[in-house]
Amino acid sequence: MIDVRFSTAVQMVLSIALAEHDGFRCTSQTLADGLGANPSFVRTLMVPLNRDGLLLSTKGKGGGIRLGRPSDKITLRDIYCAVTEDKKLFVARPDVPARCRISANIGDFFQIITQDAEGAVLHSLENRTVADSLKKILQIDRRRQAKLSSGAPAKLIRTAT
Amino acid sequence: MIDVRFSTAVQMVLSIALAEHDGFRCTSQTLADGLGANPSFVRTLMVPLNRDGLLLSTKGKGGGIRLGRPSDKITLRDIYCAVTEDKKLFVARPDVPARCRISANIGDFFQIITQDAEGAVLHSLENRTVADSLKKILQIDRRRQAKLSSGAPAKLIRTAT
DNA sequence: GGATAATGCAATCGTAATAATTGCATTATG
DNA sequence: CATAATGCAATTATTACGATTGCATTATCC
């Protein structure tokens, strides 16, 4: 099954950022609605984001989820690292027998490749802050709205999700 | 199950390159031995590599697998693209309902991120040719051998795998 | 203080992509 | 013609991830 945790986490954080920006309260239930998912699943995925200080959950009635720090101080790299934990971008074939000069060293070699590629990915993500991303996605939204100009009126409700 | 096709394919191609370099014949059986895998599995994984001209398989007795072009004309990017086909590095969460300005546009936004990151990965792979990689892995091997200097003698057999 | 409403977390089941196996047809060599 | 290789289809096994359920805990609001 394809790993969609990163894209799910990005959507969650952007939704929370929008909620803060618009003055709405955000709960795992409202986030789950926007994701087409289960509130408990949302909370599970939030664990590493809370742990890394990207989000701040408050329990009890009236509680909910807020950003752990200003939106321009959270990058997509932070989100990626939080949800993927120590999972590598590529993974080496396990249990390769050391039969020859290739098989005996392929693990070390592949680790170099992986670090290289992963560094490139992280670099591409670290320049995108949540603030930038929110601005970008709202820009995309305005363009989308414009294209529907003479079509059906927008029916989107203005909620946190 | 974790996808190890890329690392498996890299090992296969490097083994074939070494075999050509050392003048050994390479079959799906010898490759499978070096991978700790099944010859049929190896042949399945070889399909896209053959299709893209990276490898050249010859049937019948005395047949086997050779590189489709010189080792300095095959990059790890070629191998990656062959085995991953159209699979994206990141995949967006499916079936997100368009409930708000985030959920309605997250797909478009995430596609931008993915293209960016994927481009970075491909760039990190395209500078590594099979020739370079083979040189590198043999260099790693020499260093490893040196470290075992006063230890047990190397027992690696000098085969194609 | 009690009802309410939120998170936290553990346990469990379902699903789908990948790994691995088997078997045989095909092909080409020697 | 025997041998030895690939090609390929069908099947099974494995496992990471998705999703659900249930409940304990915690905090707020009336």
Short mmCIF file of C-alpha atoms (C1' of nucleotides) in Angstrom, two decimals:
data_model
loop_
_atom_site.label_atom_id
_atom_site.label_comp_id
_atom_site.label_asym_id
_atom_site.label_seq_id
_atom_site.Cartn_x
_atom_site.Cartn_y
_atom_site.Cartn_z
CA MET A 1 0.00 0.00 0.00
CA ILE A 2 1.31 3.41 -0.91
CA ASP A 3 2.48 5.59 1.92
CA VAL A 4 0.34 8.71 2.01
CA ARG A 5 1.26 9.85 5.49
CA PHE A 6 3.39 12.70 4.27
CA SER A 7 0.71 14.20 2.05
CA THR A 8 -1.85 13.65 4.79
CA ALA A 9 0.33 15.39 7.36
CA VAL A 10 0.96 18.31 5.02
CA GLN A 11 -2.76 18.78 4.51
CA MET A 12 -3.34 18.61 8.24
CA VAL A 13 -0.75 21.22 9.08
CA LEU A 14 -1.93 23.54 6.31
CA SER A 15 -5.50 23.18 7.52
CA ILE A 16 -4.44 24.09 11.03
CA ALA A 17 -2.50 27.06 9.70
CA LEU A 18 -5.54 28.25 7.77
CA ALA A 19 -7.73 27.78 10.83
CA GLU A 20 -5.42 29.92 12.91
CA HIS A 21 -5.27 32.50 10.18
CA ASP A 22 -9.05 32.62 9.89
CA GLY A 23 -9.75 32.32 13.61
CA PHE A 24 -11.41 28.93 13.59
CA ARG A 25 -10.91 26.16 16.08
CA CYS A 26 -9.43 22.94 14.77
CA THR A 27 -10.11 19.48 16.19
CA SER A 28 -9.19 16.00 15.06
CA GLN A 29 -12.82 15.67 13.98
CA THR A 30 -12.79 18.70 11.69
CA LEU A 31 -9.43 17.63 10.27
CA ALA A 32 -10.76 14.15 9.68
CA ASP A 33 -13.72 15.63 7.78
CA GLY A 34 -11.38 17.51 5.46
CA LEU A 35 -9.31 14.40 4.88
CA GLY A 36 -12.13 11.92 4.48
CA ALA A 37 -10.61 9.99 7.36
CA ASN A 38 -11.13 8.88 10.92
CA PRO A 39 -10.47 11.26 13.86
CA SER A 40 -8.49 8.57 15.61
CA PHE A 41 -6.34 8.06 12.57
CA VAL A 42 -5.68 11.78 12.48
CA ARG A 43 -4.63 11.73 16.13
CA THR A 44 -2.30 8.83 15.50
CA LEU A 45 -0.62 10.67 12.67
CA MET A 46 -0.36 13.73 14.89
CA VAL A 47 1.78 11.98 17.49
CA PRO A 48 5.14 12.62 15.77
CA LEU A 49 4.09 16.16 14.83
CA ASN A 50 3.34 16.93 18.47
CA ARG A 51 6.51 15.24 19.60
CA ASP A 52 8.61 17.45 17.31
CA GLY A 53 6.81 20.57 18.47
CA LEU A 54 5.20 21.31 15.10
CA LEU A 55 1.73 21.05 16.60
CA LEU A 56 0.29 21.67 20.03
CA SER A 57 -2.74 19.67 21.10
CA THR A 58 -4.88 20.71 24.03
CA LYS A 59 -7.18 18.20 25.64
CA GLY A 60 -10.59 18.62 27.14
CA LYS A 61 -13.69 20.52 26.11
CA GLY A 62 -12.85 23.48 23.93
CA GLY A 63 -9.49 21.95 23.14
CA GLY A 64 -8.04 21.27 19.74
CA ILE A 65 -4.91 21.58 17.69
CA ARG A 66 -2.74 24.62 16.99
CA LEU A 67 0.63 25.17 15.41
CA GLY A 68 3.53 24.64 17.75
CA ARG A 69 5.35 27.68 16.39
CA PRO A 70 4.77 30.45 13.83
CA SER A 71 3.90 29.17 10.37
CA ASP A 72 7.01 30.73 8.87
CA LYS A 73 9.14 28.71 11.27
CA ILE A 74 7.82 25.32 10.15
CA THR A 75 9.07 23.84 6.88
CA LEU A 76 7.86 20.88 4.87
CA ARG A 77 11.14 19.24 5.75
CA ASP A 78 10.14 19.36 9.41
CA ILE A 79 6.87 17.63 8.57
CA TYR A 80 8.57 15.05 6.38
CA CYS A 81 11.16 14.18 9.00
CA ALA A 82 8.52 13.95 11.72
CA VAL A 83 6.22 11.52 9.94
CA THR A 84 8.82 9.38 8.22
CA GLU A 85 10.89 9.05 11.40
CA ASP A 86 13.97 7.02 10.52
CA LYS A 87 12.50 5.49 7.40
CA LYS A 88 14.88 5.81 4.48
CA LEU A 89 13.90 7.08 1.05
CA PHE A 90 15.28 3.94 -0.58
CA VAL A 91 15.82 0.71 1.23
CA ALA A 92 18.50 -1.82 0.46
CA ARG A 93 17.61 -5.37 -0.31
CA PRO A 94 17.81 -7.33 2.95
CA ASP A 95 19.82 -10.51 3.54
CA VAL A 96 22.12 -10.21 0.55
CA PRO A 97 24.78 -12.91 0.90
CA ALA A 98 28.39 -11.73 0.56
CA ARG A 99 29.23 -13.86 -2.44
CA CYS A 100 31.28 -11.53 -4.56
CA ARG A 101 32.77 -8.07 -4.69
CA ILE A 102 29.40 -6.57 -5.59
CA SER A 103 27.19 -8.36 -3.10
CA ALA A 104 29.73 -7.90 -0.30
CA ASN A 105 29.70 -4.12 -0.68
CA ILE A 106 26.36 -3.24 -2.20
CA GLY A 107 24.99 -2.28 1.20
CA ASP A 108 27.64 0.36 1.81
CA PHE A 109 27.36 1.64 -1.72
CA PHE A 110 23.61 1.88 -1.63
CA GLN A 111 23.74 3.77 1.62
CA ILE A 112 25.80 6.45 -0.08
CA ILE A 113 23.27 6.74 -2.89
CA THR A 114 20.39 6.91 -0.44
CA GLN A 115 21.97 9.61 1.69
CA ASP A 116 22.66 11.59 -1.44
CA ALA A 117 19.11 11.34 -2.76
CA GLU A 118 17.56 11.92 0.63
CA GLY A 119 19.66 15.02 1.13
CA ALA A 120 18.40 16.31 -2.20
CA VAL A 121 14.79 15.71 -1.19
CA LEU A 122 15.22 17.37 2.19
CA HIS A 123 16.87 20.34 0.51
CA SER A 124 13.93 20.70 -1.84
CA LEU A 125 11.54 20.66 1.12
CA GLU A 126 13.36 22.88 3.58
CA ASN A 127 12.86 26.05 1.59
CA ARG A 128 9.08 25.72 1.73
CA THR A 129 7.62 27.02 4.97
CA VAL A 130 4.06 26.40 6.03
CA ALA A 131 3.43 30.14 5.68
CA ASP A 132 4.66 30.09 2.08
CA SER A 133 2.72 26.94 1.34
CA LEU A 134 -0.50 28.38 2.71
CA LYS A 135 -0.03 31.48 0.61
CA LYS A 136 0.64 29.31 -2.43
CA ILE A 137 -2.38 27.09 -1.95
CA LEU A 138 -4.68 30.08 -1.47
CA GLN A 139 -3.26 31.49 -4.67
CA ILE A 140 -4.05 28.23 -6.43
CA ASP A 141 -7.55 28.46 -5.00
CA ARG A 142 -8.11 31.96 -6.33
CA ARG A 143 -7.01 30.85 -9.76
CA ARG A 144 -9.32 27.87 -9.59
CA GLN A 145 -12.21 30.08 -8.51
CA ALA A 146 -11.53 32.44 -11.38
CA LYS A 147 -11.74 29.64 -13.89
CA LEU A 148 -15.18 28.67 -12.66
CA SER A 149 -16.20 32.32 -13.05
CA SER A 150 -19.25 31.87 -15.23
CA GLY A 151 -19.87 28.37 -13.98
CA ALA A 152 -21.53 27.18 -10.82
CA PRO A 153 -20.94 29.37 -7.77
CA ALA A 154 -18.46 28.11 -5.23
CA LYS A 155 -20.11 25.99 -2.59
CA LEU A 156 -17.14 25.57 -0.32
CA ILE A 157 -17.88 26.23 3.30
CA ARG A 158 -15.38 28.34 5.12
CA THR A 159 -14.25 26.03 7.92
CA ALA A 160 -11.01 25.03 9.45
CA THR A 161 -10.71 21.80 7.53
CA MET B 1 6.02 -4.86 1.84
CA ILE B 2 8.87 -2.46 1.34
CA ASP B 3 9.91 -1.83 -2.23
CA VAL B 4 13.48 -3.00 -2.77
CA ARG B 5 13.35 -3.24 -6.53
CA PHE B 6 15.61 -0.28 -7.10
CA SER B 7 18.41 -1.57 -4.88
CA THR B 8 17.97 -5.04 -6.34
CA ALA B 9 18.16 -3.71 -9.88
CA VAL B 10 21.25 -1.65 -9.08
CA GLN B 11 22.98 -4.73 -7.71
CA MET B 12 22.00 -6.72 -10.78
CA VAL B 13 23.32 -4.16 -13.23
CA LEU B 14 26.56 -3.71 -11.31
CA SER B 15 27.05 -7.48 -11.20
CA ILE B 16 26.56 -7.68 -14.94
CA ALA B 17 29.00 -4.82 -15.43
CA LEU B 18 31.58 -6.58 -13.29
CA ALA B 19 31.03 -9.82 -15.17
CA GLU B 20 31.66 -8.11 -18.49
CA HIS B 21 34.69 -6.40 -17.05
CA ASP B 22 36.09 -9.67 -15.73
CA GLY B 23 35.02 -11.77 -18.69
CA PHE B 24 32.48 -13.95 -16.97
CA ARG B 25 29.13 -15.02 -18.28
CA CYS B 26 26.10 -13.84 -16.35
CA THR B 27 22.80 -15.70 -16.12
CA SER B 28 19.68 -15.16 -14.11
CA GLN B 29 20.83 -18.07 -11.99
CA THR B 30 24.19 -16.54 -11.09
CA LEU B 31 22.53 -13.18 -10.44
CA ALA B 32 19.96 -14.86 -8.22
CA ASP B 33 22.75 -16.47 -6.23
CA GLY B 34 24.34 -13.12 -5.56
CA LEU B 35 21.01 -11.65 -4.52
CA GLY B 36 19.78 -14.51 -2.41
CA ALA B 37 16.78 -14.67 -4.70
CA ASN B 38 14.98 -16.75 -7.28
CA PRO B 39 16.12 -16.80 -10.93
CA SER B 40 12.56 -16.25 -12.06
CA PHE B 41 12.23 -13.24 -9.82
CA VAL B 42 15.41 -11.85 -11.32
CA ARG B 43 14.04 -12.32 -14.81
CA THR B 44 10.83 -10.56 -13.87
CA LEU B 45 12.73 -7.59 -12.54
CA MET B 46 14.80 -7.57 -15.70
CA VAL B 47 11.82 -6.98 -17.96
CA PRO B 48 11.80 -3.16 -17.67
CA LEU B 49 15.60 -3.03 -17.85
CA ASN B 50 15.53 -4.96 -21.11
CA ARG B 51 12.66 -2.86 -22.40
CA ASP B 52 14.64 0.35 -21.83
CA GLY B 53 17.73 -1.09 -23.46
CA LEU B 54 19.84 -1.10 -20.32
CA LEU B 55 20.29 -4.86 -20.54
CA LEU B 56 20.36 -7.35 -23.35
CA SER B 57 19.24 -10.90 -22.67
CA THR B 58 20.07 -13.74 -25.02
CA LYS B 59 18.10 -16.97 -24.86
CA GLY B 60 19.19 -20.52 -25.34
CA LYS B 61 22.19 -22.51 -24.22
CA GLY B 62 25.19 -20.30 -23.63
CA GLY B 63 22.94 -17.28 -23.37
CA GLY B 64 22.75 -14.83 -20.53
CA ILE B 65 22.62 -11.15 -19.75
CA ARG B 66 24.85 -8.33 -20.90
CA LEU B 67 24.73 -4.58 -20.69
CA GLY B 68 22.67 -2.95 -23.41
CA ARG B 69 25.22 -0.17 -23.87
CA PRO B 70 28.62 0.83 -22.46
CA SER B 71 28.69 1.12 -18.67
CA ASP B 72 29.52 4.81 -18.83
CA LYS B 73 26.34 5.41 -20.83
CA ILE B 74 24.02 3.97 -18.19
CA THR B 75 23.18 6.06 -15.14
CA LEU B 76 21.44 5.14 -11.91
CA ARG B 77 18.66 7.44 -13.06
CA ASP B 78 18.08 5.15 -16.02
CA ILE B 79 17.78 2.19 -13.68
CA TYR B 80 15.52 4.06 -11.29
CA CYS B 81 13.17 5.21 -14.03
CA ALA B 82 13.05 1.76 -15.58
CA VAL B 83 12.05 -0.12 -12.44
CA THR B 84 9.77 2.50 -10.90
CA GLU B 85 7.95 3.09 -14.17
CA ASP B 86 5.44 5.88 -13.53
CA LYS B 87 5.36 5.47 -9.78
CA LYS B 88 5.72 8.80 -8.03
CA LEU B 89 8.16 9.48 -5.20
CA PHE B 90 5.37 10.82 -2.99
CA VAL B 91 1.73 10.09 -3.53
CA ALA B 92 -1.14 12.32 -2.60
CA ARG B 93 -3.83 11.06 -0.32
CA PRO B 94 -6.61 9.64 -2.48
CA ASP B 95 -10.29 10.61 -2.32
CA VAL B 96 -9.86 13.86 -0.44
CA PRO B 97 -13.24 15.61 -0.44
CA ALA B 98 -13.22 19.23 -1.59
CA ARG B 99 -14.51 20.66 1.65
CA CYS B 100 -12.44 23.79 2.05
CA ARG B 101 -9.75 25.87 0.41
CA ILE B 102 -7.09 23.44 1.57
CA SER B 103 -8.73 20.15 0.67
CA ALA B 104 -9.93 21.52 -2.67
CA ASN B 105 -6.40 22.39 -3.79
CA ILE B 106 -4.10 20.10 -1.85
CA GLY B 107 -3.81 17.79 -4.84
CA ASP B 108 -2.44 20.49 -7.12
CA PHE B 109 -0.15 21.80 -4.43
CA PHE B 110 1.22 18.40 -3.57
CA GLN B 111 1.94 17.69 -7.19
CA ILE B 112 4.22 20.71 -7.28
CA ILE B 113 6.09 19.49 -4.22
CA THR B 114 6.42 16.00 -5.64
CA GLN B 115 7.77 17.16 -8.97
CA ASP B 116 10.29 19.29 -7.17
CA ALA B 117 11.49 16.51 -4.90
CA GLU B 118 11.49 13.93 -7.66
CA GLY B 119 13.53 16.21 -9.85
CA ALA B 120 16.05 16.56 -7.05
CA VAL B 121 16.31 12.78 -6.67
CA LEU B 122 16.71 12.18 -10.39
CA HIS B 123 19.38 14.84 -10.54
CA SER B 124 21.28 13.16 -7.73
CA LEU B 125 21.12 9.86 -9.62
CA GLU B 126 21.87 10.98 -13.14
CA ASN B 127 25.46 11.95 -12.35
CA ARG B 128 26.31 8.42 -11.30
CA THR B 129 27.05 6.12 -14.20
CA VAL B 130 27.33 2.36 -13.88
CA ALA B 131 31.02 2.68 -14.75
CA ASP B 132 31.57 5.16 -11.93
CA SER B 133 29.53 3.06 -9.54
CA LEU B 134 31.48 -0.08 -10.35
CA LYS B 135 34.73 1.77 -9.77
CA LYS B 136 33.37 3.10 -6.49
CA ILE B 137 32.19 -0.26 -5.21
CA LEU B 138 35.49 -1.93 -6.06
CA GLN B 139 37.21 0.87 -4.18
CA ILE B 140 34.99 0.17 -1.18
CA ASP B 141 35.90 -3.49 -1.51
CA ARG B 142 39.62 -2.80 -1.47
CA ARG B 143 39.20 -0.71 1.65
CA ARG B 144 37.20 -3.46 3.29
CA GLN B 145 39.80 -6.04 2.34
CA ALA B 146 42.54 -3.86 3.80
CA LYS B 147 40.74 -3.66 7.11
CA LEU B 148 40.61 -7.43 7.39
CA SER B 149 44.35 -7.49 6.75
CA SER B 150 45.52 -9.53 9.71
CA GLY B 151 42.16 -11.22 10.10
CA ALA B 152 40.74 -14.18 8.26
CA PRO B 153 41.68 -14.39 4.59
CA ALA B 154 39.06 -13.34 2.07
CA LYS B 155 36.89 -16.25 1.04
CA LEU B 156 35.00 -14.53 -1.71
CA ILE B 157 34.83 -16.49 -4.87
CA ARG B 158 35.49 -14.56 -8.02
CA THR B 159 32.31 -15.04 -9.98
CA ALA B 160 30.01 -12.88 -11.96
CA THR B 161 27.48 -12.45 -9.19
"C1'" DG C 1 -19.45 19.18 40.54
"C1'" DG C 2 -21.28 17.00 36.79
"C1'" DA C 3 -22.08 16.82 31.86
"C1'" DT C 4 -19.65 17.52 27.92
"C1'" DA C 5 -16.08 17.31 24.63
"C1'" DA C 6 -11.72 16.96 23.44
"C1'" DT C 7 -7.00 14.09 23.11
"C1'" DG C 8 -4.15 9.72 23.94
"C1'" DC C 9 -3.45 5.22 23.11
"C1'" DA C 10 -3.74 0.34 22.59
"C1'" DA C 11 -5.61 -3.46 20.14
"C1'" DT C 12 -7.40 -5.24 16.16
"C1'" DC C 13 -8.72 -6.14 11.43
"C1'" DG C 14 -8.53 -5.19 6.36
"C1'" DT C 15 -6.13 -4.25 2.12
"C1'" DA C 16 -3.04 -3.98 -1.45
"C1'" DA C 17 1.62 -3.84 -3.25
"C1'" DT C 18 5.47 -6.50 -3.43
"C1'" DA C 19 8.19 -10.81 -2.84
"C1'" DA C 20 8.67 -15.32 -3.91
"C1'" DT C 21 7.56 -19.74 -6.02
"C1'" DT C 22 6.23 -22.98 -9.52
"C1'" DG C 23 5.76 -24.64 -13.90
"C1'" DC C 24 6.15 -24.74 -18.57
"C1'" DA C 25 6.63 -22.91 -23.30
"C1'" DT C 26 10.07 -21.07 -26.19
"C1'" DT C 27 14.47 -20.57 -28.03
"C1'" DA C 28 19.12 -21.28 -29.26
"C1'" DT C 29 23.44 -23.59 -28.68
"C1'" DG C 30 26.68 -27.32 -28.97
"C1'" DC D 1 18.69 -34.06 -30.19
"C1'" DA D 2 20.03 -33.04 -25.49
"C1'" DT D 3 20.98 -29.18 -22.95
"C1'" DA D 4 20.50 -24.78 -20.99
"C1'" DA D 5 19.08 -20.49 -21.11
"C1'" DT D 6 15.04 -16.73 -21.12
"C1'" DG D 7 9.91 -15.42 -21.10
"C1'" DC D 8 5.87 -15.43 -18.90
"C1'" DA D 9 1.68 -16.55 -16.54
"C1'" DA D 10 -0.48 -18.12 -12.40
"C1'" DT D 11 -0.36 -18.57 -7.70
"C1'" DT D 12 0.82 -17.96 -2.84
"C1'" DA D 13 3.11 -15.53 1.08
"C1'" DT D 14 4.47 -11.51 3.47
"C1'" DT D 15 4.07 -7.21 5.48
"C1'" DA D 16 3.58 -2.23 5.83
"C1'" DC D 17 0.08 0.76 6.03
"C1'" DG D 18 -4.84 2.15 6.41
"C1'" DA D 19 -8.75 2.18 9.07
"C1'" DT D 20 -11.77 1.20 12.98
"C1'" DT D 21 -13.16 0.54 17.66
"C1'" DG D 22 -13.17 1.33 22.33
"C1'" DC D 23 -12.02 3.39 26.35
"C1'" DA D 24 -9.15 6.01 29.67
"C1'" DT D 25 -7.78 10.58 30.60
"C1'" DT D 26 -8.19 15.35 30.81
"C1'" DA D 27 -10.03 19.85 30.78
"C1'" DT D 28 -13.74 23.11 30.07
"C1'" DC D 29 -18.22 25.16 30.63
"C1'" DC D 30 -22.63 25.59 32.71
#
